[in-house]
mmCIF file of C-alpha atoms and ligand atoms in Angstrom:
data_model
loop_
_atom_site.group_PDB
_atom_site.id
_atom_site.type_symbol
_atom_site.label_atom_id
_atom_site.label_comp_id
_atom_site.label_asym_id
_atom_site.label_seq_id
_atom_site.Cartn_x
_atom_site.Cartn_y
_atom_site.Cartn_z
ATOM 1 C CA MET A 1 -1.907 15.826 15.654
ATOM 2 C CA THR A 2 -2.375 16.349 11.807
ATOM 3 C CA GLY A 3 -4.426 19.659 10.923
ATOM 4 C CA SER A 4 -7.713 20.313 9.848
ATOM 5 C CA LEU A 5 -8.963 19.482 6.415
ATOM 6 C CA PRO A 6 -8.359 22.363 4.078
ATOM 7 C CA PHE A 7 -12.388 21.894 2.655
ATOM 8 C CA GLU A 8 -15.745 20.810 3.800
ATOM 9 C CA ILE A 9 -17.173 17.371 3.162
ATOM 10 C CA SER A 10 -20.611 18.700 2.859
ATOM 11 C CA GLY A 11 -24.001 16.214 1.684
ATOM 12 C CA LYS A 12 -22.643 18.073 -1.565
ATOM 13 C CA THR A 13 -18.950 16.431 -1.818
ATOM 14 C CA ARG A 14 -18.717 13.571 -4.184
ATOM 15 C CA ILE A 15 -16.832 10.672 -2.911
ATOM 16 C CA MET A 16 -14.463 8.803 -4.315
ATOM 17 C CA PHE A 17 -12.758 5.291 -3.198
ATOM 18 C CA ILE A 18 -9.525 3.889 -3.743
ATOM 19 C CA LEU A 19 -9.747 0.859 -2.893
ATOM 20 C CA ALA A 20 -6.699 -1.418 -1.635
ATOM 21 C CA ASP A 21 -5.544 -4.354 0.556
ATOM 22 C CA PRO A 22 -2.785 -2.826 2.403
ATOM 23 C CA VAL A 23 -3.995 0.466 2.634
ATOM 24 C CA ALA A 24 -1.674 2.029 4.996
ATOM 25 C CA HIS A 25 0.518 3.093 2.502
ATOM 26 C CA ILE A 26 -1.605 5.117 0.418
ATOM 27 C CA ARG A 27 -0.916 8.649 -1.082
ATOM 28 C CA GLY A 28 -3.220 8.873 -4.347
ATOM 29 C CA SER A 29 -6.347 9.743 -2.394
ATOM 30 C CA VAL A 30 -4.120 13.103 -0.890
ATOM 31 C CA VAL A 31 -3.072 13.600 -4.703
ATOM 32 C CA LEU A 32 -6.320 12.837 -6.851
ATOM 33 C CA THR A 33 -8.042 15.161 -3.935
ATOM 34 C CA ARG A 34 -5.595 18.279 -4.588
ATOM 35 C CA GLU A 35 -5.404 17.895 -8.322
ATOM 36 C CA LEU A 36 -9.050 16.981 -8.762
ATOM 37 C CA ARG A 37 -10.272 20.231 -6.161
ATOM 38 C CA ALA A 38 -7.397 22.338 -7.937
ATOM 39 C CA LEU A 39 -9.339 21.807 -10.848
ATOM 40 C CA GLY A 40 -12.528 22.711 -9.641
ATOM 41 C CA HIS A 41 -14.739 19.439 -8.799
ATOM 42 C CA ASP A 42 -16.140 19.519 -5.345
ATOM 43 C CA ILE A 43 -14.393 15.577 -4.414
ATOM 44 C CA ALA A 44 -12.793 14.481 -1.297
ATOM 45 C CA VAL A 45 -11.048 10.433 -2.005
ATOM 46 C CA LEU A 46 -11.019 8.012 0.466
ATOM 47 C CA PRO A 47 -8.582 5.110 0.718
ATOM 48 C CA LEU A 48 -11.123 1.910 1.832
ATOM 49 C CA HIS A 49 -8.975 -1.319 2.942
ATOM 50 C CA VAL A 50 -11.099 -4.254 1.264
ATOM 51 C CA LYS A 51 -9.889 -7.361 1.364
ATOM 52 C CA PRO A 52 -9.954 -10.186 -1.642
ATOM 53 C CA ALA A 53 -12.726 -12.267 -0.700
ATOM 54 C CA ASP A 54 -14.632 -8.869 0.389
ATOM 55 C CA LEU A 55 -14.333 -7.366 -2.946
ATOM 56 C CA GLU A 56 -17.610 -8.849 -4.978
ATOM 57 C CA ARG A 57 -19.833 -7.378 -2.435
ATOM 58 C CA THR A 58 -17.963 -4.357 -1.766
ATOM 59 C CA VAL A 59 -18.439 -3.414 -6.211
ATOM 60 C CA GLN A 60 -22.002 -4.324 -5.549
ATOM 61 C CA ALA A 61 -22.684 -1.935 -2.626
ATOM 62 C CA ILE A 62 -20.834 0.835 -3.968
ATOM 63 C CA ARG A 63 -23.756 0.576 -6.742
ATOM 64 C CA ALA A 64 -26.455 1.906 -4.487
ATOM 65 C CA PHE A 65 -24.099 4.926 -3.483
ATOM 66 C CA HIS A 66 -25.262 7.386 -4.988
ATOM 67 C CA ASN A 67 -22.605 10.814 -4.406
ATOM 68 C CA LEU A 68 -20.067 8.510 -5.529
ATOM 69 C CA VAL A 69 -18.748 9.134 -8.776
ATOM 70 C CA GLY A 70 -16.788 6.516 -9.044
ATOM 71 C CA PHE A 71 -12.978 3.916 -7.585
ATOM 72 C CA GLY A 72 -9.737 3.812 -8.007
ATOM 73 C CA ILE A 73 -8.998 0.552 -7.418
ATOM 74 C CA THR A 74 -5.022 -0.679 -6.975
ATOM 75 C CA ILE A 75 -2.936 -3.732 -5.199
ATOM 76 C CA PRO A 76 -4.394 -6.804 -5.707
ATOM 77 C CA HIS A 77 -7.609 -5.375 -7.058
ATOM 78 C CA LYS A 78 -6.427 -4.881 -10.200
ATOM 79 C CA ILE A 79 -7.765 -7.270 -12.089
ATOM 80 C CA ALA A 80 -9.829 -9.123 -10.257
ATOM 81 C CA VAL A 81 -12.652 -6.253 -10.664
ATOM 82 C CA VAL A 82 -12.545 -6.505 -14.311
ATOM 83 C CA SER A 83 -15.263 -9.315 -13.706
ATOM 84 C CA LEU A 84 -17.154 -7.368 -11.568
ATOM 85 C CA ILE A 85 -18.233 -4.896 -13.648
ATOM 86 C CA ASP A 86 -20.421 -4.125 -16.343
ATOM 87 C CA GLU A 87 -18.413 -2.332 -19.100
ATOM 88 C CA LEU A 88 -14.825 -1.987 -19.668
ATOM 89 C CA LEU A 89 -13.193 0.437 -22.033
ATOM 90 C CA PRO A 90 -10.829 -0.614 -24.685
ATOM 91 C CA GLN A 91 -7.714 -0.082 -23.175
ATOM 92 C CA ALA A 92 -9.274 -1.857 -20.665
ATOM 93 C CA LYS A 93 -9.785 -4.898 -22.449
ATOM 94 C CA LEU A 94 -6.159 -4.787 -23.529
ATOM 95 C CA VAL A 95 -4.542 -4.459 -20.220
ATOM 96 C CA GLY A 96 -6.621 -6.996 -18.773
ATOM 97 C CA SER A 97 -7.096 -4.483 -15.739
ATOM 98 C CA VAL A 98 -8.670 -1.713 -14.427
ATOM 99 C CA ASN A 99 -7.268 1.379 -12.233
ATOM 100 C CA PHE A 100 -10.386 3.452 -12.292
ATOM 101 C CA VAL A 101 -14.534 2.946 -12.477
ATOM 102 C CA ARG A 102 -16.490 5.681 -12.964
ATOM 103 C CA ARG A 103 -20.143 4.536 -11.728
ATOM 104 C CA ASN A 104 -22.855 6.147 -13.869
ATOM 105 C CA PRO A 105 -26.009 7.260 -12.883
ATOM 106 C CA ASP A 106 -27.957 3.825 -12.827
ATOM 107 C CA GLY A 107 -25.011 2.053 -10.357
ATOM 108 C CA ALA A 108 -23.943 0.741 -13.389
ATOM 109 C CA LEU A 109 -20.044 0.067 -13.882
ATOM 110 C CA THR A 110 -17.465 1.059 -16.302
ATOM 111 C CA GLY A 111 -13.777 0.668 -15.910
ATOM 112 C CA ASP A 112 -10.703 1.919 -17.777
ATOM 113 C CA ASN A 113 -6.765 1.750 -16.946
ATOM 114 C CA LEU A 114 -5.487 5.237 -17.326
ATOM 115 C CA ASP A 115 -1.596 4.374 -16.366
ATOM 116 C CA GLY A 116 -0.865 3.807 -20.163
ATOM 117 C CA ILE A 117 -1.791 7.272 -21.252
ATOM 118 C CA GLY A 118 -1.276 9.122 -17.933
ATOM 119 C CA PHE A 119 2.634 8.254 -19.102
ATOM 120 C CA VAL A 120 2.432 9.898 -22.751
ATOM 121 C CA ASP A 121 1.091 12.446 -21.535
ATOM 122 C CA GLY A 122 3.064 12.716 -18.698
ATOM 123 C CA ALA A 123 5.728 12.286 -21.469
ATOM 124 C CA LYS A 124 4.893 14.871 -23.903
ATOM 125 C CA GLN A 125 4.442 17.521 -21.419
ATOM 126 C CA SER A 126 7.917 17.294 -21.242
ATOM 127 C CA GLY A 127 9.183 17.144 -24.264
ATOM 128 C CA ILE A 128 9.008 13.821 -25.066
ATOM 129 C CA ASP A 129 7.555 11.491 -27.940
ATOM 130 C CA PHE A 130 6.724 8.588 -29.316
ATOM 131 C CA ILE A 131 6.435 8.840 -33.213
ATOM 132 C CA GLY A 132 8.286 6.798 -34.970
ATOM 133 C CA LYS A 133 10.575 5.899 -31.872
ATOM 134 C CA ARG A 134 12.271 2.778 -30.840
ATOM 135 C CA VAL A 135 11.433 2.411 -27.444
ATOM 136 C CA LEU A 136 12.933 0.498 -24.886
ATOM 137 C CA GLN A 137 10.472 -0.730 -22.061
ATOM 138 C CA LEU A 138 12.353 -2.044 -18.482
ATOM 139 C CA GLY A 139 9.549 -4.162 -16.579
ATOM 140 C CA ALA A 140 6.436 -6.156 -17.580
ATOM 141 C CA GLY A 141 4.353 -5.515 -14.916
ATOM 142 C CA GLY A 142 0.908 -4.424 -13.842
ATOM 143 C CA ALA A 143 1.872 -0.099 -14.838
ATOM 144 C CA GLY A 144 4.217 -1.699 -17.328
ATOM 145 C CA ARG A 145 1.318 -3.780 -19.484
ATOM 146 C CA SER A 146 -0.887 -0.749 -19.717
ATOM 147 C CA ILE A 147 2.103 1.618 -21.040
ATOM 148 C CA ALA A 148 3.446 -0.981 -23.510
ATOM 149 C CA PHE A 149 0.382 -1.072 -25.492
ATOM 150 C CA SER A 150 -0.022 3.555 -25.268
ATOM 151 C CA LEU A 151 3.681 3.164 -26.011
ATOM 152 C CA ALA A 152 2.420 1.252 -29.218
ATOM 153 C CA ALA A 153 -0.621 3.742 -29.773
ATOM 154 C CA ALA A 154 0.955 7.050 -29.268
ATOM 155 C CA GLY A 155 2.936 5.903 -32.344
ATOM 156 C CA ALA A 156 6.616 3.724 -31.588
ATOM 157 C CA LYS A 157 7.585 2.196 -34.261
ATOM 158 C CA ALA A 158 9.474 -0.439 -31.989
ATOM 159 C CA LEU A 159 9.098 -1.794 -28.859
ATOM 160 C CA GLY A 160 12.004 -3.692 -27.331
ATOM 161 C CA ILE A 161 10.501 -4.853 -23.520
ATOM 162 C CA ALA A 162 13.497 -6.767 -21.021
ATOM 163 C CA ASN A 163 11.736 -7.635 -17.767
ATOM 164 C CA ARG A 164 13.336 -10.177 -15.141
ATOM 165 C CA THR A 165 10.577 -12.464 -15.927
ATOM 166 C CA GLU A 166 10.777 -13.235 -19.487
ATOM 167 C CA SER A 167 7.553 -15.198 -20.180
ATOM 168 C CA ARG A 168 5.933 -11.952 -18.711
ATOM 169 C CA ALA A 169 7.753 -9.790 -21.817
ATOM 170 C CA SER A 170 7.321 -12.180 -24.396
ATOM 171 C CA GLU A 171 3.415 -12.539 -23.517
ATOM 172 C CA LEU A 172 3.201 -8.830 -23.540
ATOM 173 C CA ALA A 173 4.765 -8.390 -26.111
ATOM 174 C CA ALA A 174 2.661 -10.467 -28.770
ATOM 175 C CA ALA A 175 -0.826 -8.875 -27.646
ATOM 176 C CA VAL A 176 1.062 -5.374 -28.194
ATOM 177 C CA HIS A 177 2.291 -6.138 -31.914
ATOM 178 C CA ARG A 178 -1.417 -8.201 -32.240
ATOM 179 C CA ALA A 179 -3.446 -4.689 -30.851
ATOM 180 C CA TYR A 180 -0.722 -2.799 -33.012
ATOM 181 C CA PRO A 181 0.994 -4.475 -35.849
ATOM 182 C CA ALA A 182 2.085 -1.374 -37.255
ATOM 183 C CA CYS A 183 4.703 -1.312 -33.268
ATOM 184 C CA GLN A 184 7.223 -4.798 -33.726
ATOM 185 C CA ALA A 185 7.468 -5.204 -30.615
ATOM 186 C CA PHE A 186 9.831 -8.046 -29.097
ATOM 187 C CA VAL A 187 11.799 -9.354 -26.187
ATOM 188 C CA ALA A 188 14.951 -7.352 -25.545
ATOM 189 C CA PRO A 189 17.948 -7.277 -23.587
ATOM 190 C CA ALA A 190 18.574 -4.211 -20.783
ATOM 191 C CA LYS A 191 20.650 -2.730 -23.567
ATOM 192 C CA ALA A 192 20.171 0.996 -24.003
ATOM 193 C CA ALA A 193 22.273 1.597 -27.334
ATOM 194 C CA GLY A 194 20.859 1.450 -30.994
ATOM 195 C CA TYR A 195 16.864 2.907 -29.004
ATOM 196 C CA ASP A 196 15.907 6.963 -28.775
ATOM 197 C CA ALA A 197 13.893 6.069 -25.528
ATOM 198 C CA ILE A 198 13.968 4.110 -22.831
ATOM 199 C CA VAL A 199 11.400 4.049 -20.033
ATOM 200 C CA ASN A 200 11.281 1.999 -17.003
ATOM 201 C CA THR A 201 8.052 0.902 -15.317
ATOM 202 C CA THR A 202 10.120 -1.972 -13.159
ATOM 203 C CA ALA A 203 10.002 -1.163 -9.084
ATOM 204 C CA LEU A 204 14.230 -0.522 -9.496
ATOM 205 C CA GLY A 205 14.791 2.307 -8.307
ATOM 206 C CA MET A 206 12.215 2.872 -5.016
ATOM 207 C CA GLN A 207 15.292 1.361 -2.503
ATOM 208 C CA ALA A 208 18.308 3.401 -1.984
ATOM 209 C CA ASP A 209 20.089 -0.040 -2.792
ATOM 210 C CA ASP A 210 18.422 -1.171 -5.440
ATOM 211 C CA PRO A 211 20.044 -1.730 -8.871
ATOM 212 C CA LEU A 212 19.895 0.015 -12.321
ATOM 213 C CA PRO A 213 17.071 -0.667 -14.703
ATOM 214 C CA VAL A 214 19.912 -0.554 -17.212
ATOM 215 C CA ASP A 215 23.578 -0.169 -17.583
ATOM 216 C CA PRO A 216 24.056 3.755 -17.652
ATOM 217 C CA SER A 217 26.938 3.435 -19.967
ATOM 218 C CA GLY A 218 24.810 3.206 -22.832
ATOM 219 C CA LEU A 219 22.732 6.588 -22.382
ATOM 220 C CA SER A 220 23.312 9.126 -24.584
ATOM 221 C CA PRO A 221 21.683 12.517 -25.207
ATOM 222 C CA GLU A 222 19.302 11.843 -28.245
ATOM 223 C CA MET A 223 17.865 9.560 -25.987
ATOM 224 C CA SER A 224 14.755 10.122 -23.640
ATOM 225 C CA VAL A 225 14.652 8.502 -20.327
ATOM 226 C CA SER A 226 11.230 8.124 -18.361
ATOM 227 C CA GLU A 227 10.441 7.070 -14.774
ATOM 228 C CA ILE A 228 7.658 6.016 -13.922
ATOM 229 C CA ILE A 229 8.335 5.723 -9.456
ATOM 230 C CA MET A 230 7.015 8.285 -8.081
ATOM 231 C CA SER A 231 9.526 8.431 -5.350
ATOM 232 C CA PRO A 232 12.182 9.251 -5.382
ATOM 233 C CA GLU A 233 11.328 11.628 -7.341
ATOM 234 C CA ILE A 234 14.929 11.607 -9.068
ATOM 235 C CA THR A 235 15.657 7.842 -9.204
ATOM 236 C CA PRO A 236 19.196 6.929 -9.803
ATOM 237 C CA LEU A 237 18.153 6.378 -13.245
ATOM 238 C CA LEU A 238 17.301 9.434 -13.795
ATOM 239 C CA ARG A 239 20.260 11.131 -12.346
ATOM 240 C CA ALA A 240 22.047 9.098 -14.556
ATOM 241 C CA ALA A 241 20.060 10.443 -17.536
ATOM 242 C CA GLN A 242 20.865 13.796 -16.436
ATOM 243 C CA LEU A 243 24.571 13.151 -16.620
ATOM 244 C CA ALA A 244 24.379 11.879 -19.272
ATOM 245 C CA GLY A 245 22.403 14.732 -21.333
ATOM 246 C CA CYS A 246 19.331 13.214 -21.825
ATOM 247 C CA ARG A 247 15.604 14.664 -21.716
ATOM 248 C CA ILE A 248 14.229 13.046 -18.667
ATOM 249 C CA SER A 249 10.224 12.730 -17.261
ATOM 250 C CA LEU A 250 9.481 12.165 -13.977
ATOM 251 C CA GLY A 251 6.769 9.559 -12.272
ATOM 252 C CA LYS A 252 4.864 12.185 -10.652
ATOM 253 C CA SER A 253 3.635 13.646 -14.469
ATOM 254 C CA MET A 254 1.970 10.335 -15.086
ATOM 255 C CA LEU A 255 -0.322 10.898 -12.067
ATOM 256 C CA GLU A 256 -0.884 14.226 -12.875
ATOM 257 C CA HIS A 257 -2.161 13.258 -16.306
ATOM 258 C CA GLN A 258 -4.285 10.057 -15.411
ATOM 259 C CA VAL A 259 -5.713 12.635 -13.331
ATOM 260 C CA LYS A 260 -6.846 15.060 -16.392
ATOM 261 C CA ARG A 261 -7.939 11.765 -18.097
ATOM 262 C CA LEU A 262 -9.854 10.901 -15.144
ATOM 263 C CA GLU A 263 -11.595 14.189 -15.072
ATOM 264 C CA GLN A 264 -13.347 12.393 -18.780
ATOM 265 C CA LEU A 265 -14.014 9.200 -17.747
ATOM 266 C CA LEU A 266 -15.846 10.615 -14.633
ATOM 267 C CA ALA A 267 -17.261 12.976 -16.941
ATOM 268 C CA LEU A 268 -17.124 15.590 -13.909
HETATM 269 N N1 NAP B 301 3.411 7.045 -11.656
HETATM 270 C C1 NAP B 301 2.289 6.358 -11.531
HETATM 271 O O1 NAP B 301 1.107 7.083 -11.863
HETATM 272 C C2 NAP B 301 2.385 5.503 -10.961
HETATM 273 C C3 NAP B 301 1.020 4.593 -11.575
HETATM 274 C C4 NAP B 301 1.221 3.220 -11.430
HETATM 275 C C5 NAP B 301 2.912 2.010 -10.873
HETATM 276 N N2 NAP B 301 3.903 3.448 -10.561
HETATM 277 C C6 NAP B 301 5.019 2.488 -9.876
HETATM 278 O O2 NAP B 301 5.333 1.641 -11.023
HETATM 279 C C7 NAP B 301 6.543 1.337 -10.183
HETATM 280 C C8 NAP B 301 6.044 -0.473 -10.653
HETATM 281 O O3 NAP B 301 4.078 -0.943 -10.371
HETATM 282 P P1 NAP B 301 3.363 -2.339 -10.673
HETATM 283 O O4 NAP B 301 2.030 -1.538 -10.535
HETATM 284 O O5 NAP B 301 3.665 -2.176 -12.417
HETATM 285 O O6 NAP B 301 4.013 -3.239 -10.566
HETATM 286 P P2 NAP B 301 4.368 -4.449 -10.431
HETATM 287 O O7 NAP B 301 2.860 -5.061 -11.163
HETATM 288 O O8 NAP B 301 4.647 -5.503 -9.173
HETATM 289 O O9 NAP B 301 5.369 -4.891 -11.053
HETATM 290 C C9 NAP B 301 7.100 -4.874 -10.918
HETATM 291 C C10 NAP B 301 7.565 -4.432 -12.261
HETATM 292 O O10 NAP B 301 9.452 -4.761 -11.636
HETATM 293 C C11 NAP B 301 9.882 -5.682 -11.904
HETATM 294 N N3 NAP B 301 11.132 -6.077 -10.794
HETATM 295 C C12 NAP B 301 10.429 -5.931 -9.800
HETATM 296 N N4 NAP B 301 11.403 -5.899 -8.191
HETATM 297 C C13 NAP B 301 12.402 -6.489 -9.496
HETATM 298 C C14 NAP B 301 14.040 -6.748 -9.306
HETATM 299 N N5 NAP B 301 14.328 -6.583 -8.373
HETATM 300 N N6 NAP B 301 14.600 -6.938 -10.209
HETATM 301 C C15 NAP B 301 14.171 -6.793 -11.400
HETATM 302 N N7 NAP B 301 12.827 -6.492 -12.163
HETATM 303 C C16 NAP B 301 11.994 -6.051 -10.634
HETATM 304 C C17 NAP B 301 8.479 -6.545 -12.140
HETATM 305 O O11 NAP B 301 9.374 -7.626 -12.088
HETATM 306 P P3 NAP B 301 8.883 -9.493 -12.840
HETATM 307 O O12 NAP B 301 7.883 -9.021 -13.811
HETATM 308 O O13 NAP B 301 9.911 -9.793 -13.210
HETATM 309 O O14 NAP B 301 8.345 -9.534 -11.381
HETATM 310 C C18 NAP B 301 7.873 -6.095 -13.304
HETATM 311 O O15 NAP B 301 8.460 -5.949 -14.146
HETATM 312 C C19 NAP B 301 6.127 1.034 -8.880
HETATM 313 O O16 NAP B 301 7.466 1.928 -8.078
HETATM 314 C C20 NAP B 301 4.762 1.979 -8.804
HETATM 315 O O17 NAP B 301 5.113 2.199 -7.097
HETATM 316 C C21 NAP B 301 3.619 4.462 -10.451
#
């Protein structure tokens, strides 16, 4: 038995959904509700279990929900939703996936991808910036795609991408260099030497028996190490980075800063 909500959901409360399949593990609704309410908004965020075959009619129905400000989208819908909405903001177009959608007053839907900017904002708050830096990004999955474009937009001069599936790294590197020609983006081995900043966007570190995504013997105190995994808060990579004397940033700050950008997207 859990306690009652610390706030009331009334007819004045604005609603957001998070569309996902499966849905039982979703915690983002708790974080988003808490952070948006802390910013003074009477909003409740509710996970919705939507199967891929039902995504299109769900998105169509949402257009008619007048107290819905928007919705978040997570696995497996982030790419599929792109063709179902009316407008894509520039980062969503570059990345090819959407993680938040605004429902405009006329029911039109505008999508953005806030993963990358949330990551860069969060790192900045931890004293890490990427202007003129050589960055090694580990991983080229969904979140990694958005982060790579945002690292280039944030001024990284070189971006090495190491990924288990190399074809994904080379496709991403080429796309980032096309969009941001000033950033040299290339496929790289997962070796830290020679970089100013290491960014882990792989899922390695979530499970206790995961190998480290990069050999920690290559870390040195002048490097920064950033993580996007939220649980555990201090991953083995971050622990190794702390031991090596590196500046670090935590996965939770990426989500916290997405909330601030979400406030702008939803025009709250
Ligand atoms: N902090 C936040 O706000 C935030 C937001 C989104 C996601 N996340 C977290 O970020 C992580 C990645 O999420 P995602 O949505 O990007 O997932 P994803 O699309 O499935 O990508 C997973 C990435 O990890 C790599 N990977 C997975 N297992 C691996 C293994 N055993 N060995 C080597 N590489 C492996 C994948 O490589 P391949 O390409 O070879 O499969 C890929 O690069 C998750 O922990 C997620 O919870 C955090």
